[in-house]
Amino acid sequence: MKKYLILEVPLGAIIALTMFGKLCISMSFKVVYQFTSELMPTQVRTIGLSTGSMCARIGGVLAPIVYDLGKYIKFQPFALMIFGSCSILCAFLSLMLPETRDRNLPETIEDGENFGKKIDYNNEMKKKGNVINSGYNTEMEMVS
């Protein structure tokens, strides 16, 4: 049986890191729901949000199974490696999502398809007759 390096870590440090991890998980949970509702067009917003919620619940069901799988294959850090690599992969993939600050939210599926493209989305919305939600244009100057 393999022996793992066990570090003597003070209990206070373990508690502090655990609470910091819990804080980060709670913040990311709130941000994911807010950002998902901003990215989805109005016509399919509830379907997209509920699909994301369903996938999160499936992940919650699979978490103890992955942890037990690490015990079964006799490689204890297996679950940490799987969860950590999934988190890092999702963090890098989230960098590819479009910025939503000071932009109109997509209302139709066509708007949603064009939302992250290099076109000026706010000018396209003006051409359609929609009003900009914020009091600023893309140059961050007051619109009169």
PDB file of N, CA and C in Angstrom, residues 6-23:
ATOM      1  N   ILE A   6       1.903  13.193   4.699  1.00  0.00           N
ATOM      2  CA  ILE A   6       0.914  13.857   5.541  1.00  0.00           C
ATOM      3  C   ILE A   6       1.594  15.028   6.226  1.00  0.00           C
ATOM      4  N   LEU A   7       1.090  16.206   5.964  1.00  0.00           N
ATOM      5  CA  LEU A   7       1.661  17.407   6.568  1.00  0.00           C
ATOM      6  C   LEU A   7       0.936  17.739   7.856  1.00  0.00           C
ATOM      7  N   GLU A   8       1.674  18.216   8.797  1.00  0.00           N
ATOM      8  CA  GLU A   8       1.089  18.670  10.054  1.00  0.00           C
ATOM      9  C   GLU A   8       0.610  20.105   9.838  1.00  0.00           C
ATOM     10  N   VAL A   9      -0.690  20.281   9.713  1.00  0.00           N
ATOM     11  CA  VAL A   9      -1.276  21.585   9.471  1.00  0.00           C
ATOM     12  C   VAL A   9      -2.085  21.957  10.707  1.00  0.00           C
ATOM     13  N   PRO A  10      -1.909  23.190  11.196  1.00  0.00           N
ATOM     14  CA  PRO A  10      -2.681  23.607  12.371  1.00  0.00           C
ATOM     15  C   PRO A  10      -4.184  23.583  12.082  1.00  0.00           C
ATOM     16  N   LEU A  11      -4.944  23.254  13.098  1.00  0.00           N
ATOM     17  CA  LEU A  11      -6.396  23.158  12.957  1.00  0.00           C
ATOM     18  C   LEU A  11      -7.002  24.491  12.532  1.00  0.00           C
ATOM     19  N   GLY A  12      -6.474  25.606  13.030  1.00  0.00           N
ATOM     20  CA  GLY A  12      -6.985  26.924  12.650  1.00  0.00           C
ATOM     21  C   GLY A  12      -6.833  27.191  11.164  1.00  0.00           C
ATOM     22  N   ALA A  13      -5.718  26.740  10.571  1.00  0.00           N
ATOM     23  CA  ALA A  13      -5.509  26.932   9.133  1.00  0.00           C
ATOM     24  C   ALA A  13      -6.485  26.083   8.330  1.00  0.00           C
ATOM     25  N   ILE A  14      -6.729  24.881   8.800  1.00  0.00           N
ATOM     26  CA  ILE A  14      -7.686  24.017   8.106  1.00  0.00           C
ATOM     27  C   ILE A  14      -9.084  24.618   8.150  1.00  0.00           C
ATOM     28  N   ILE A  15      -9.476  25.125   9.299  1.00  0.00           N
ATOM     29  CA  ILE A  15     -10.800  25.740   9.431  1.00  0.00           C
ATOM     30  C   ILE A  15     -10.894  26.989   8.568  1.00  0.00           C
ATOM     31  N   ALA A  16      -9.833  27.814   8.552  1.00  0.00           N
ATOM     32  CA  ALA A  16      -9.846  29.038   7.744  1.00  0.00           C
ATOM     33  C   ALA A  16      -9.951  28.709   6.262  1.00  0.00           C
ATOM     34  N   LEU A  17      -9.197  27.724   5.790  1.00  0.00           N
ATOM     35  CA  LEU A  17      -9.272  27.344   4.376  1.00  0.00           C
ATOM     36  C   LEU A  17     -10.622  26.733   4.037  1.00  0.00           C
ATOM     37  N   THR A  18     -11.176  25.967   4.946  1.00  0.00           N
ATOM     38  CA  THR A  18     -12.492  25.379   4.715  1.00  0.00           C
ATOM     39  C   THR A  18     -13.557  26.461   4.602  1.00  0.00           C
ATOM     40  N   MET A  19     -13.521  27.432   5.490  1.00  0.00           N
ATOM     41  CA  MET A  19     -14.512  28.509   5.446  1.00  0.00           C
ATOM     42  C   MET A  19     -14.323  29.391   4.212  1.00  0.00           C
ATOM     43  N   PHE A  20     -13.068  29.610   3.804  1.00  0.00           N
ATOM     44  CA  PHE A  20     -12.812  30.376   2.575  1.00  0.00           C
ATOM     45  C   PHE A  20     -13.354  29.623   1.363  1.00  0.00           C
ATOM     46  N   GLY A  21     -13.163  28.308   1.337  1.00  0.00           N
ATOM     47  CA  GLY A  21     -13.722  27.499   0.246  1.00  0.00           C
ATOM     48  C   GLY A  21     -15.233  27.562   0.216  1.00  0.00           C
ATOM     49  N   LYS A  22     -15.859  27.512   1.390  1.00  0.00           N
ATOM     50  CA  LYS A  22     -17.321  27.611   1.475  1.00  0.00           C
ATOM     51  C   LYS A  22     -17.809  28.975   0.994  1.00  0.00           C
ATOM     52  N   LEU A  23     -17.066  30.037   1.324  1.00  0.00           N
ATOM     53  CA  LEU A  23     -17.403  31.377   0.850  1.00  0.00           C
ATOM     54  C   LEU A  23     -17.328  31.446  -0.669  1.00  0.00           C
TER      55      LEU A  23
END
